[in-house]
């Protein structure tokens, strides 16, 4: 296993057309101008000793170990901070250099506890390595003088320790926090011998601004900053490259393993989405995979009031299949369906939709993207021609104006947020449109030019007023539009947005955003150079979600901001494989590759491959399944890796629908909220236990690789295959690569994708086919996927969800960095140390009006239901708006959200719910019922002996 230090070329890569040739130890080397002497040497296999330098960070020149001799230059310059020059002659090894380096090391070691044999870094410590490299044999200075050996250890962070006695004050951690993560939590305080690393104002790490991304831990060349898991388990024996199973950034990791135990997760330097960076979830929060709550044995029961009974796989699958067949025989072909998972692999998702279409014989398949990014698919397909984002993440480094709409990247997509912040620190301008003051609005060295603090539910009014300014002030890129877009559609749109009723002044009363700010933002986006839009669920989860996506695409086309690096329309996908689950045909109206089921030629292709006659009528969407269940027509559901009872809106409606079904099969890691309504539980596998692929928000297909055997005996794809065979539709895959081969055969945008090709390239952005054999980082270059870009008129229609005297506040929802989605995974990790309950954010004015103080219990009531949360009084939210996260089931955030949804896709309007908030002293009626029901279900689970995972 090559250590990071061994691969590290010392200083960052420089891009330059100008090449410089120099001589290092008599060898000629040619590198781009701006490259350091250290990197040039490393590229020609000359290793110069170093401690404070690393390829991930700008050189700092503090340790003086990398000194070299340069002909004609005075003294001995540090090779890490000295750029190459034409004709330079460098000597990296001679007696004088060796003596100085040995002297430097001697000083370091004289103030270092020599406990190498018991040190967690033993074997991968750069200090230890360098002592060997410089040939240090003795330390002449004793420990009698002043030293740091008794410095206190900070163990406050749940995942890593800071042992100051081992610190060499190289400042790599400080620079990692600044440059890579962009949090600026660390400093070197004091000077000279007194210098020490300090978190914030010299407080424990947990009390500082630190977000536990681990970049400093990775950068530390000694054991000063060490993962607790490494301290406990010792060095890894081997490593396997895989992909994070949390958010849509899709960071690549090396899982460092000891047998079947993960010692630590190390972000992959070669990862195309993360370039060696990570967040607290991907790097540290993997404990759920071996949590004792995991169910690893199949279980069945006839009624949800019965105790669970542990059974063999054969019996569970046989029972599930016979129930599904019985239901179809009694209630008809369309009385059952399936839900695919955006957390499972592409191959697993593909199999579930195939089982539904070919095995169940209907198109009743849907996915959780219904409740997040379905409007993205609809809006982008109809305007640009493809249901996906247009860029890769690296494209942001060429953006001049970054426009973030309804997204909170530092919490939802943290590694990409760090990259975005890097670009902003380089000088790109930022516009944020969000009802709430997200961190990005003002963070170290970054301040948004404009924060358009709109009222929830008025996105379309805002985008129309931005478009109005662009049209009225002559800022349209006429050449681009004429060459690339459908002119009649453009003219219709231009006439529409030009109307006075769409002006910022007219819309100010609707959006609450001062007209001058809208005008300034529009001018900046249209004229500030490359303009890139990044948006999230604050755009899609509205009654006009699809309209807003189209409005964004219109704006990008009108300003010529599509079809090259640095621009584009970029949906930030929430879950790890939400893009993939949509690509794989999880929607009831589409086959894989977004092709409508009513298209005869496409259907014929699948009928031929799958050997079955397939239905040409779209099936039921999730909300329609609930309606049909309540009407007594929909009775059986197979749910793979989703928790609709917690994640879907109007919980009481959802649970009523689930209760009315006769057979619910849940395939998951834990007895989640949906499983409490289930009749069959099939224990699923974590991402560590299977092979496959995930597709991230930039259409990047990345490898997921098995690092341990499935705890339940089967990977999820194998379970779906068993169920399919049992219902009578044979599947005989022996490995997920065969499933990907089938996907590639049947999907034009995937024809060049295979496991071998992914291994070869590291990852691939679709489309990948004969035309784009290495994938497509930027879409719509030269021509839109649909040919000419199409403008669509985006009339603003106010939501039906109105505030009134009874419900005077608007509730909007979002995420937090440390928790993920329904929290099933992260709640079972130490991440609870940062967020162990959902709180209601309320503006001080609204709080005072209601006599609510910080930490008080607050009853929140909407037209759908009520719940109780504790208050966080903060000016982050504007008056009239309250906000919460939804990571804990007992919070009941979705008890309050309503059935309102996007007109085109049924994506729920999570972001706008009219509510009242009052101080209360006890849980809501729903919460009391929830607790009682959950306790009963836990008891019914305990009756099935030995189904839980017992960690060794
Ligand atoms: S904690 Fe590690 S990286 Fe930071 S200054 Fe000390 S030795 Fe260097
Ligand atoms: S863990 Fe990340 S945020 Fe915290 S101090 Fe280290 S680099 Fe900074
Ligand atoms: S940013 Fe997303 S993909 Fe990357 S480590 Fe964090 S959760 Fe995982
Ligand atoms: S590595 Fe160059 S001064 Fe430390």
mmCIF file of C-alpha atoms in Angstrom, residues 4 33-34 86 143 200 274 282 371 517 553 579 792 827 908:
data_model
loop_
_atom_site.group_PDB
_atom_site.id
_atom_site.type_symbol
_atom_site.label_atom_id
_atom_site.label_comp_id
_atom_site.label_asym_id
_atom_site.label_seq_id
_atom_site.Cartn_x
_atom_site.Cartn_y
_atom_site.Cartn_z
ATOM 1 C CA UNK A 4 0.252 9.287 0.848
ATOM 2 C CA UNK A 33 6.436 27.582 -15.376
ATOM 3 C CA UNK A 34 5.527 28.234 -11.745
ATOM 4 C CA UNK A 86 15.157 28.389 -17.209
ATOM 5 C CA UNK A 143 15.106 16.462 27.547
ATOM 6 C CA UNK A 200 -10.290 29.026 17.335
ATOM 7 C CA UNK A 274 -13.195 15.408 -4.298
ATOM 8 C CA UNK A 282 -17.840 10.255 4.423
ATOM 9 C CA UNK A 371 -39.736 14.035 -3.522
ATOM 10 C CA UNK A 517 -30.960 44.149 -5.326
ATOM 11 C CA UNK A 553 -32.534 27.226 -17.826
ATOM 12 C CA UNK A 579 -28.950 10.962 -10.289
ATOM 13 C CA UNK A 792 -40.508 28.214 -21.925
ATOM 14 C CA UNK A 827 -28.113 8.973 13.852
ATOM 15 C CA UNK A 908 -43.965 17.773 -2.660
#
